[in-house]
């Protein structure tokens, strides 16, 4: 039997407590340090560790940047992992400004260290004197901000291959698209599990406000007004929703121009529809509430398969919602082009229909509208007002999209409806597992979509 090393013992306690740990609902059976590299020696030293977390349901590989010091200063106590007899006090290196400044310098200098490649984008101007600070709000990754100009995102879960976030952000940066945070640099490494993207450095959107928060503020304004309609309230969001539709279409057009595209034929469309049916069957096992809608949902998938004979495919965002966009002084910006969390990287990198992104954003407007009502007994009046807000902003988004794309996504009714129903089915299963009080939001969507 393999003997657990001291670092693994410390990580077994520390890892499950992190926000980005993916197995919180699983039984952790083992932690294995499978690979470790010393990127910098001294006091402090910087280690890169590949760590496997084994649970009753999966084995997930994480990357950790670990600092090591003979003794830990008080300002790093919150980042402490544990003690190693050989290396001393171990801690999350992303909290150590001295080590993060060194990483930033390596990116600026296009350094190579022990199989790790630190690359700067040719157009980037990186201020290596900018003071670093770690952000603490992300769920699946971790980020460090340097001054007010640059943000370094570290992908915590390791997946072999080029991360779509790097590939797409680089393509959009090279094309000078105004609706992204431009790429400044990245980190890659040849590890035992293959070549991996470890991190991205890009512009920090210091003046940005995230779309989800702005949308919720608008919904609150509407609920606070007793008699006014959504378009009469001071916090009406429709103009912003229209601009967001225009920005989304512009990103799609750029991606279509600079990255490979494909036309799916009828047989491939039928394969897409079959995947939707399989996901519905799987969701029914988790959420029996779907049963009353299942037959009509399948009919919508059948209509998609039967009536769509050609479907343009291209690179898209892949997980677009209000939490993945920011309103800045220069307009709406899309970020986090990683794709659907948990999906294999080849699936996240595959061309898809831009209507999948549109459907994701339409679902997000529904969520924003009904979020404040979830899990409560509310009056039909508030439900009506939430639905009114959602419909108004969904329409505005599609109008904005059509202004740039020269085609209203609602004209492709069968395709857009199938993608939105597929997303809603996924949401029902997700909420049933994680937030049962929220199941009513996607179920209400199914009821509305299936009567259109």
Short mmCIF file of N, CA and C in Angstrom, two decimals, residues 271-431:
data_model
loop_
_atom_site.label_atom_id
_atom_site.label_comp_id
_atom_site.label_asym_id
_atom_site.label_seq_id
_atom_site.Cartn_x
_atom_site.Cartn_y
_atom_site.Cartn_z
N UNK A 271 -28.01 13.96 -34.69
CA UNK A 271 -27.15 13.53 -33.59
C UNK A 271 -27.22 14.51 -32.42
N UNK A 272 -27.24 15.83 -32.74
CA UNK A 272 -27.38 16.83 -31.68
C UNK A 272 -28.70 16.64 -30.93
N UNK A 273 -29.77 16.40 -31.69
CA UNK A 273 -31.07 16.21 -31.06
C UNK A 273 -31.09 14.96 -30.19
N UNK A 274 -30.40 13.91 -30.65
CA UNK A 274 -30.34 12.68 -29.86
C UNK A 274 -29.60 12.92 -28.55
N UNK A 275 -28.55 13.74 -28.57
CA UNK A 275 -27.86 14.10 -27.34
C UNK A 275 -28.79 14.85 -26.39
N UNK A 276 -29.64 15.71 -26.91
CA UNK A 276 -30.62 16.41 -26.08
C UNK A 276 -31.58 15.43 -25.43
N UNK A 277 -32.02 14.43 -26.19
CA UNK A 277 -32.94 13.43 -25.63
C UNK A 277 -32.27 12.62 -24.52
N UNK A 278 -31.00 12.27 -24.73
CA UNK A 278 -30.28 11.51 -23.69
C UNK A 278 -30.16 12.34 -22.41
N UNK A 279 -29.86 13.63 -22.56
CA UNK A 279 -29.75 14.48 -21.37
C UNK A 279 -31.10 14.61 -20.66
N UNK A 280 -32.18 14.63 -21.43
CA UNK A 280 -33.51 14.66 -20.82
C UNK A 280 -33.76 13.38 -20.04
N UNK A 281 -33.44 12.23 -20.60
CA UNK A 281 -33.64 10.95 -19.90
C UNK A 281 -32.84 10.92 -18.60
N UNK A 282 -31.59 11.41 -18.66
CA UNK A 282 -30.76 11.42 -17.45
C UNK A 282 -31.34 12.38 -16.40
N UNK A 283 -31.85 13.53 -16.84
CA UNK A 283 -32.41 14.50 -15.90
C UNK A 283 -33.67 13.97 -15.24
N UNK A 284 -34.46 13.18 -15.97
CA UNK A 284 -35.69 12.62 -15.41
C UNK A 284 -35.40 11.70 -14.22
N UNK A 285 -34.25 11.05 -14.25
CA UNK A 285 -33.90 10.18 -13.13
C UNK A 285 -33.61 10.98 -11.87
N UNK A 286 -33.12 12.21 -12.05
CA UNK A 286 -32.79 13.07 -10.92
C UNK A 286 -34.00 13.87 -10.47
N UNK A 287 -34.77 14.35 -11.45
CA UNK A 287 -35.89 15.26 -11.16
C UNK A 287 -37.18 14.72 -11.78
N UNK A 288 -37.92 13.90 -11.08
CA UNK A 288 -39.18 13.36 -11.63
C UNK A 288 -40.18 14.46 -12.00
N UNK A 289 -40.01 15.67 -11.44
CA UNK A 289 -40.91 16.78 -11.78
C UNK A 289 -40.93 17.07 -13.27
N UNK A 290 -39.87 16.68 -13.96
CA UNK A 290 -39.80 16.89 -15.40
C UNK A 290 -40.79 16.03 -16.17
N UNK A 291 -41.32 15.02 -15.51
CA UNK A 291 -42.14 14.05 -16.21
C UNK A 291 -43.32 14.65 -16.96
N UNK A 292 -43.98 15.64 -16.36
CA UNK A 292 -45.17 16.20 -17.02
C UNK A 292 -44.83 17.00 -18.26
N UNK A 293 -43.55 17.37 -18.42
CA UNK A 293 -43.13 18.14 -19.59
C UNK A 293 -42.38 17.28 -20.61
N UNK A 294 -42.01 16.07 -20.24
CA UNK A 294 -41.06 15.29 -21.04
C UNK A 294 -41.55 15.04 -22.47
N UNK A 295 -42.81 14.66 -22.62
CA UNK A 295 -43.29 14.34 -23.96
C UNK A 295 -43.21 15.56 -24.89
N UNK A 296 -43.63 16.72 -24.38
CA UNK A 296 -43.62 17.92 -25.22
C UNK A 296 -42.20 18.39 -25.50
N UNK A 297 -41.30 18.21 -24.53
CA UNK A 297 -39.90 18.57 -24.76
C UNK A 297 -39.31 17.69 -25.86
N UNK A 298 -39.59 16.39 -25.80
CA UNK A 298 -39.10 15.48 -26.85
C UNK A 298 -39.64 15.88 -28.22
N UNK A 299 -40.89 16.30 -28.26
CA UNK A 299 -41.47 16.75 -29.53
C UNK A 299 -40.73 17.96 -30.08
N UNK A 300 -40.30 18.86 -29.19
CA UNK A 300 -39.53 20.03 -29.63
C UNK A 300 -38.17 19.60 -30.18
N UNK A 301 -37.53 18.63 -29.53
CA UNK A 301 -36.26 18.10 -30.04
C UNK A 301 -36.48 17.39 -31.38
N UNK A 302 -37.62 16.68 -31.51
CA UNK A 302 -37.93 16.00 -32.77
C UNK A 302 -38.13 17.02 -33.89
N UNK A 303 -38.79 18.14 -33.58
CA UNK A 303 -39.01 19.18 -34.58
C UNK A 303 -37.67 19.76 -35.05
N UNK A 304 -36.77 20.00 -34.10
CA UNK A 304 -35.43 20.49 -34.44
C UNK A 304 -34.74 19.51 -35.40
N UNK A 305 -34.80 18.24 -35.08
CA UNK A 305 -34.13 17.23 -35.91
C UNK A 305 -34.76 17.11 -37.29
N UNK A 306 -36.08 17.28 -37.36
CA UNK A 306 -36.79 17.05 -38.61
C UNK A 306 -36.77 18.26 -39.55
N UNK A 307 -36.67 19.46 -39.00
CA UNK A 307 -36.83 20.66 -39.84
C UNK A 307 -35.53 21.40 -40.13
N UNK A 308 -34.48 21.14 -39.36
CA UNK A 308 -33.21 21.84 -39.58
C UNK A 308 -32.29 20.90 -40.36
N UNK A 309 -31.98 21.27 -41.58
CA UNK A 309 -31.18 20.41 -42.45
C UNK A 309 -29.74 20.88 -42.57
N UNK A 310 -29.49 22.15 -42.24
CA UNK A 310 -28.13 22.69 -42.20
C UNK A 310 -28.03 23.63 -41.02
N UNK A 311 -26.95 23.47 -40.24
CA UNK A 311 -26.77 24.29 -39.05
C UNK A 311 -25.34 24.82 -39.03
N UNK A 312 -25.15 26.13 -39.21
CA UNK A 312 -23.79 26.69 -39.16
C UNK A 312 -23.19 26.54 -37.76
N UNK A 313 -21.97 26.04 -37.71
CA UNK A 313 -21.26 25.86 -36.45
C UNK A 313 -19.97 26.66 -36.47
N UNK A 314 -19.58 27.17 -35.31
CA UNK A 314 -18.36 27.96 -35.17
C UNK A 314 -17.94 27.92 -33.71
N UNK A 315 -16.82 28.57 -33.39
CA UNK A 315 -16.43 28.70 -31.98
C UNK A 315 -17.33 29.72 -31.31
N UNK A 316 -17.74 29.42 -30.10
CA UNK A 316 -18.64 30.30 -29.35
C UNK A 316 -18.11 30.45 -27.93
N UNK A 317 -18.84 31.18 -27.10
CA UNK A 317 -18.45 31.30 -25.70
C UNK A 317 -18.61 29.95 -25.00
N UNK A 318 -19.79 29.36 -25.13
CA UNK A 318 -20.01 28.02 -24.60
C UNK A 318 -20.68 27.94 -23.25
N UNK A 319 -20.66 29.04 -22.48
CA UNK A 319 -21.33 29.05 -21.17
C UNK A 319 -21.77 30.47 -20.86
N UNK A 320 -22.45 31.09 -21.82
CA UNK A 320 -22.75 32.51 -21.71
C UNK A 320 -23.94 32.76 -20.80
N UNK A 321 -23.75 33.64 -19.83
CA UNK A 321 -24.83 34.09 -18.96
C UNK A 321 -24.42 35.43 -18.36
N UNK A 322 -25.29 36.02 -17.58
CA UNK A 322 -25.06 37.38 -17.08
C UNK A 322 -23.86 37.47 -16.15
N UNK A 323 -23.46 36.35 -15.56
CA UNK A 323 -22.28 36.36 -14.71
C UNK A 323 -20.98 36.31 -15.49
N UNK A 324 -21.05 36.15 -16.80
CA UNK A 324 -19.86 36.07 -17.65
C UNK A 324 -19.68 37.32 -18.52
N UNK A 325 -20.36 38.40 -18.15
CA UNK A 325 -20.24 39.65 -18.89
C UNK A 325 -20.10 40.80 -17.89
N UNK A 326 -19.43 41.86 -18.34
CA UNK A 326 -19.27 43.04 -17.50
C UNK A 326 -19.55 44.29 -18.32
N UNK A 327 -20.20 45.26 -17.67
CA UNK A 327 -20.43 46.56 -18.30
C UNK A 327 -19.31 47.49 -17.87
N UNK A 328 -18.53 47.96 -18.84
CA UNK A 328 -17.41 48.85 -18.57
C UNK A 328 -17.65 50.19 -19.24
N UNK A 329 -16.69 51.10 -19.07
CA UNK A 329 -16.85 52.42 -19.69
C UNK A 329 -16.81 52.35 -21.21
N UNK A 330 -16.29 51.26 -21.76
CA UNK A 330 -16.27 51.12 -23.21
C UNK A 330 -17.35 50.18 -23.74
N UNK A 331 -18.25 49.76 -22.88
CA UNK A 331 -19.36 48.91 -23.31
C UNK A 331 -19.30 47.54 -22.65
N UNK A 332 -20.07 46.60 -23.19
CA UNK A 332 -20.14 45.25 -22.63
C UNK A 332 -18.91 44.44 -23.04
N UNK A 333 -18.43 43.65 -22.10
CA UNK A 333 -17.26 42.79 -22.31
C UNK A 333 -17.63 41.37 -21.90
N UNK A 334 -17.30 40.40 -22.74
CA UNK A 334 -17.50 38.98 -22.44
C UNK A 334 -16.17 38.41 -21.95
N UNK A 335 -16.23 37.50 -20.99
CA UNK A 335 -15.01 36.87 -20.48
C UNK A 335 -15.28 35.42 -20.10
N UNK A 336 -14.24 34.74 -19.63
CA UNK A 336 -14.33 33.32 -19.24
C UNK A 336 -14.85 32.45 -20.38
N UNK A 337 -14.03 32.29 -21.40
CA UNK A 337 -14.40 31.50 -22.58
C UNK A 337 -14.02 30.03 -22.41
N UNK A 338 -14.08 29.52 -21.20
CA UNK A 338 -13.72 28.12 -20.94
C UNK A 338 -14.76 27.12 -21.45
N UNK A 339 -16.01 27.56 -21.58
CA UNK A 339 -17.06 26.65 -21.98
C UNK A 339 -17.77 26.04 -20.78
N UNK A 340 -18.63 25.08 -21.03
CA UNK A 340 -19.45 24.46 -19.99
C UNK A 340 -18.59 23.78 -18.94
N UNK A 341 -18.71 24.16 -17.67
CA UNK A 341 -17.91 23.51 -16.62
C UNK A 341 -18.17 22.01 -16.57
N UNK A 342 -17.13 21.25 -16.42
CA UNK A 342 -17.27 19.80 -16.30
C UNK A 342 -17.27 19.05 -17.61
N UNK A 343 -17.47 19.75 -18.73
CA UNK A 343 -17.46 19.07 -20.03
C UNK A 343 -16.02 18.78 -20.44
N UNK A 344 -15.77 17.69 -21.19
CA UNK A 344 -14.41 17.40 -21.67
C UNK A 344 -13.90 18.55 -22.54
N UNK A 345 -12.57 18.73 -22.54
CA UNK A 345 -12.02 19.89 -23.24
C UNK A 345 -12.24 19.80 -24.74
N UNK A 346 -12.28 18.60 -25.31
CA UNK A 346 -12.54 18.51 -26.75
C UNK A 346 -13.97 18.94 -27.07
N UNK A 347 -14.91 18.66 -26.18
CA UNK A 347 -16.29 19.11 -26.39
C UNK A 347 -16.38 20.63 -26.24
N UNK A 348 -15.64 21.18 -25.28
CA UNK A 348 -15.67 22.63 -25.08
C UNK A 348 -15.00 23.38 -26.22
N UNK A 349 -14.09 22.71 -26.92
CA UNK A 349 -13.37 23.34 -28.02
C UNK A 349 -14.02 23.11 -29.38
N UNK A 350 -15.06 22.31 -29.43
CA UNK A 350 -15.69 21.96 -30.70
C UNK A 350 -16.59 23.11 -31.17
N UNK A 351 -16.67 23.33 -32.49
CA UNK A 351 -17.61 24.33 -33.01
C UNK A 351 -19.04 24.00 -32.60
N UNK A 352 -19.83 25.03 -32.36
CA UNK A 352 -21.23 24.85 -31.99
C UNK A 352 -22.04 25.98 -32.61
N UNK A 353 -23.33 25.93 -32.42
CA UNK A 353 -24.19 26.98 -32.95
C UNK A 353 -24.14 28.22 -32.07
N UNK A 354 -24.02 29.41 -32.66
CA UNK A 354 -24.08 30.64 -31.85
C UNK A 354 -25.40 30.74 -31.09
N UNK A 355 -26.44 30.07 -31.58
CA UNK A 355 -27.72 30.12 -30.88
C UNK A 355 -27.65 29.44 -29.51
N UNK A 356 -26.66 28.60 -29.32
CA UNK A 356 -26.47 28.02 -27.98
C UNK A 356 -26.09 29.11 -26.98
N UNK A 357 -25.23 30.04 -27.39
CA UNK A 357 -24.91 31.18 -26.52
C UNK A 357 -26.13 32.07 -26.30
N UNK A 358 -26.88 32.32 -27.37
CA UNK A 358 -28.09 33.14 -27.25
C UNK A 358 -29.05 32.50 -26.25
N UNK A 359 -29.26 31.19 -26.38
CA UNK A 359 -30.15 30.48 -25.46
C UNK A 359 -29.66 30.60 -24.02
N UNK A 360 -28.35 30.49 -23.81
CA UNK A 360 -27.80 30.62 -22.47
C UNK A 360 -28.10 31.98 -21.86
N UNK A 361 -27.98 33.04 -22.66
CA UNK A 361 -28.26 34.37 -22.13
C UNK A 361 -29.76 34.57 -21.90
N UNK A 362 -30.60 34.03 -22.77
CA UNK A 362 -32.04 34.13 -22.54
C UNK A 362 -32.43 33.42 -21.25
N UNK A 363 -31.81 32.27 -20.98
CA UNK A 363 -32.07 31.58 -19.72
C UNK A 363 -31.61 32.43 -18.54
N UNK A 364 -30.51 33.15 -18.71
CA UNK A 364 -29.98 33.96 -17.61
C UNK A 364 -30.91 35.12 -17.27
N UNK A 365 -31.56 35.71 -18.28
CA UNK A 365 -32.55 36.75 -18.00
C UNK A 365 -33.70 36.18 -17.18
N UNK A 366 -34.12 34.97 -17.49
CA UNK A 366 -35.17 34.32 -16.69
C UNK A 366 -34.72 34.13 -15.25
N UNK A 367 -33.49 33.69 -15.06
CA UNK A 367 -32.97 33.49 -13.70
C UNK A 367 -32.93 34.79 -12.93
N UNK A 368 -32.43 35.84 -13.57
CA UNK A 368 -32.35 37.13 -12.89
C UNK A 368 -33.73 37.62 -12.48
N UNK A 369 -34.72 37.41 -13.35
CA UNK A 369 -36.07 37.89 -13.08
C UNK A 369 -36.70 37.19 -11.89
N UNK A 370 -36.46 35.89 -11.74
CA UNK A 370 -37.15 35.09 -10.72
C UNK A 370 -36.27 34.74 -9.52
N UNK A 371 -35.01 35.15 -9.55
CA UNK A 371 -34.07 34.80 -8.47
C UNK A 371 -34.58 35.26 -7.11
N UNK A 372 -35.09 36.48 -7.03
CA UNK A 372 -35.51 37.03 -5.74
C UNK A 372 -36.78 36.36 -5.21
N UNK A 373 -37.45 35.60 -6.06
CA UNK A 373 -38.70 34.94 -5.65
C UNK A 373 -38.50 33.47 -5.32
N UNK A 374 -37.32 32.93 -5.63
CA UNK A 374 -37.09 31.49 -5.48
C UNK A 374 -37.23 31.06 -4.02
N UNK A 375 -37.90 29.95 -3.81
CA UNK A 375 -38.03 29.39 -2.47
C UNK A 375 -39.00 30.12 -1.58
N UNK A 376 -39.81 31.04 -2.13
CA UNK A 376 -40.74 31.81 -1.32
C UNK A 376 -42.16 31.61 -1.85
N UNK A 377 -43.11 31.90 -0.98
CA UNK A 377 -44.50 31.96 -1.39
C UNK A 377 -44.78 33.41 -1.78
N UNK A 378 -44.99 33.65 -3.07
CA UNK A 378 -45.11 35.02 -3.56
C UNK A 378 -46.45 35.20 -4.27
N UNK A 379 -46.84 36.44 -4.40
CA UNK A 379 -48.12 36.75 -5.03
C UNK A 379 -48.04 36.57 -6.54
N UNK A 380 -49.14 36.23 -7.18
CA UNK A 380 -49.15 36.14 -8.65
C UNK A 380 -48.73 37.46 -9.30
N UNK A 381 -48.99 38.57 -8.60
CA UNK A 381 -48.61 39.88 -9.14
C UNK A 381 -47.10 39.97 -9.33
N UNK A 382 -46.31 39.52 -8.34
CA UNK A 382 -44.85 39.57 -8.46
C UNK A 382 -44.36 38.60 -9.53
N UNK A 383 -44.98 37.43 -9.61
CA UNK A 383 -44.60 36.48 -10.66
C UNK A 383 -44.84 37.10 -12.04
N UNK A 384 -45.97 37.78 -12.18
CA UNK A 384 -46.27 38.44 -13.45
C UNK A 384 -45.22 39.49 -13.78
N UNK A 385 -44.82 40.28 -12.77
CA UNK A 385 -43.85 41.35 -13.02
C UNK A 385 -42.47 40.77 -13.36
N UNK A 386 -42.12 39.67 -12.71
CA UNK A 386 -40.85 39.03 -13.04
C UNK A 386 -40.86 38.52 -14.47
N UNK A 387 -41.96 37.90 -14.87
CA UNK A 387 -42.07 37.40 -16.23
C UNK A 387 -42.04 38.54 -17.24
N UNK A 388 -42.70 39.65 -16.90
CA UNK A 388 -42.67 40.82 -17.77
C UNK A 388 -41.24 41.34 -17.96
N UNK A 389 -40.47 41.41 -16.86
CA UNK A 389 -39.07 41.87 -16.94
C UNK A 389 -38.27 40.92 -17.83
N UNK A 390 -38.45 39.63 -17.62
CA UNK A 390 -37.70 38.65 -18.41
C UNK A 390 -38.02 38.78 -19.89
N UNK A 391 -39.31 38.82 -20.22
CA UNK A 391 -39.70 38.89 -21.63
C UNK A 391 -39.18 40.17 -22.29
N UNK A 392 -39.25 41.27 -21.57
CA UNK A 392 -38.79 42.54 -22.13
C UNK A 392 -37.30 42.50 -22.45
N UNK A 393 -36.51 41.93 -21.55
CA UNK A 393 -35.06 41.93 -21.76
C UNK A 393 -34.61 40.84 -22.72
N UNK A 394 -35.31 39.73 -22.75
CA UNK A 394 -35.03 38.70 -23.75
C UNK A 394 -35.27 39.27 -25.15
N UNK A 395 -36.36 39.98 -25.31
CA UNK A 395 -36.67 40.59 -26.60
C UNK A 395 -35.62 41.62 -26.98
N UNK A 396 -35.24 42.46 -26.02
CA UNK A 396 -34.24 43.51 -26.30
C UNK A 396 -32.90 42.90 -26.70
N UNK A 397 -32.50 41.83 -26.03
CA UNK A 397 -31.24 41.16 -26.37
C UNK A 397 -31.28 40.66 -27.81
N UNK A 398 -32.37 40.02 -28.20
CA UNK A 398 -32.48 39.50 -29.56
C UNK A 398 -32.50 40.63 -30.59
N UNK A 399 -33.16 41.73 -30.27
CA UNK A 399 -33.18 42.88 -31.18
C UNK A 399 -31.76 43.41 -31.38
N UNK A 400 -31.01 43.54 -30.28
CA UNK A 400 -29.62 44.01 -30.39
C UNK A 400 -28.77 43.05 -31.19
N UNK A 401 -28.94 41.75 -30.93
CA UNK A 401 -28.17 40.75 -31.67
C UNK A 401 -28.45 40.87 -33.17
N UNK A 402 -29.72 41.05 -33.52
CA UNK A 402 -30.10 41.13 -34.93
C UNK A 402 -29.51 42.36 -35.61
N UNK A 403 -29.34 43.46 -34.88
CA UNK A 403 -28.79 44.68 -35.47
C UNK A 403 -27.37 44.47 -35.98
N UNK A 404 -26.61 43.60 -35.34
CA UNK A 404 -25.23 43.34 -35.76
C UNK A 404 -25.14 42.12 -36.65
N UNK A 405 -25.89 41.08 -36.32
CA UNK A 405 -25.80 39.82 -37.07
C UNK A 405 -26.67 39.82 -38.33
N UNK A 406 -27.53 40.83 -38.46
CA UNK A 406 -28.45 40.93 -39.61
C UNK A 406 -29.42 39.77 -39.67
N UNK A 407 -29.62 39.11 -38.57
CA UNK A 407 -30.62 38.04 -38.50
C UNK A 407 -31.07 37.90 -37.06
N UNK A 408 -32.37 37.99 -36.86
CA UNK A 408 -32.93 37.85 -35.52
C UNK A 408 -32.90 36.37 -35.13
N UNK A 409 -32.28 36.04 -33.99
CA UNK A 409 -32.22 34.62 -33.60
C UNK A 409 -33.59 33.99 -33.42
N UNK A 410 -34.61 34.80 -33.16
CA UNK A 410 -35.96 34.26 -32.98
C UNK A 410 -36.54 33.72 -34.28
N UNK A 411 -35.95 34.13 -35.42
CA UNK A 411 -36.42 33.61 -36.70
C UNK A 411 -36.09 32.13 -36.85
N UNK A 412 -35.06 31.66 -36.13
CA UNK A 412 -34.69 30.24 -36.16
C UNK A 412 -35.34 29.56 -34.97
N UNK A 413 -36.66 29.57 -34.99
CA UNK A 413 -37.45 29.21 -33.81
C UNK A 413 -37.15 27.80 -33.32
N UNK A 414 -37.17 26.82 -34.21
CA UNK A 414 -37.01 25.43 -33.79
C UNK A 414 -35.64 25.21 -33.15
N UNK A 415 -34.61 25.83 -33.72
CA UNK A 415 -33.25 25.64 -33.20
C UNK A 415 -33.08 26.34 -31.86
N UNK A 416 -33.48 27.61 -31.79
CA UNK A 416 -33.32 28.36 -30.54
C UNK A 416 -34.14 27.72 -29.42
N UNK A 417 -35.35 27.28 -29.75
CA UNK A 417 -36.20 26.64 -28.74
C UNK A 417 -35.58 25.34 -28.24
N UNK A 418 -35.00 24.55 -29.14
CA UNK A 418 -34.38 23.30 -28.72
C UNK A 418 -33.20 23.55 -27.80
N UNK A 419 -32.35 24.53 -28.15
CA UNK A 419 -31.19 24.83 -27.30
C UNK A 419 -31.64 25.36 -25.93
N UNK A 420 -32.68 26.18 -25.91
CA UNK A 420 -33.12 26.72 -24.62
C UNK A 420 -33.78 25.65 -23.77
N UNK A 421 -34.55 24.78 -24.39
CA UNK A 421 -35.14 23.67 -23.63
C UNK A 421 -34.06 22.74 -23.09
N UNK A 422 -33.05 22.46 -23.90
CA UNK A 422 -31.94 21.62 -23.47
C UNK A 422 -31.26 22.23 -22.25
N UNK A 423 -31.05 23.55 -22.29
CA UNK A 423 -30.43 24.24 -21.17
C UNK A 423 -31.33 24.19 -19.93
N UNK A 424 -32.63 24.39 -20.12
CA UNK A 424 -33.55 24.36 -18.99
C UNK A 424 -33.62 22.98 -18.35
N UNK A 425 -33.58 21.93 -19.16
CA UNK A 425 -33.56 20.56 -18.63
C UNK A 425 -32.32 20.35 -17.77
N UNK A 426 -31.17 20.80 -18.27
CA UNK A 426 -29.93 20.72 -17.48
C UNK A 426 -30.09 21.46 -16.16
N UNK A 427 -30.70 22.65 -16.21
CA UNK A 427 -30.86 23.47 -15.00
C UNK A 427 -31.75 22.78 -13.97
N UNK A 428 -32.81 22.13 -14.43
CA UNK A 428 -33.69 21.43 -13.49
C UNK A 428 -32.90 20.37 -12.72
N UNK A 429 -32.13 19.57 -13.44
CA UNK A 429 -31.34 18.53 -12.77
C UNK A 429 -30.31 19.14 -11.83
N UNK A 430 -29.65 20.21 -12.28
CA UNK A 430 -28.64 20.86 -11.44
C UNK A 430 -29.27 21.41 -10.16
N UNK A 431 -30.38 22.11 -10.30
CA UNK A 431 -31.01 22.70 -9.11
C UNK A 431 -31.53 21.62 -8.17
#
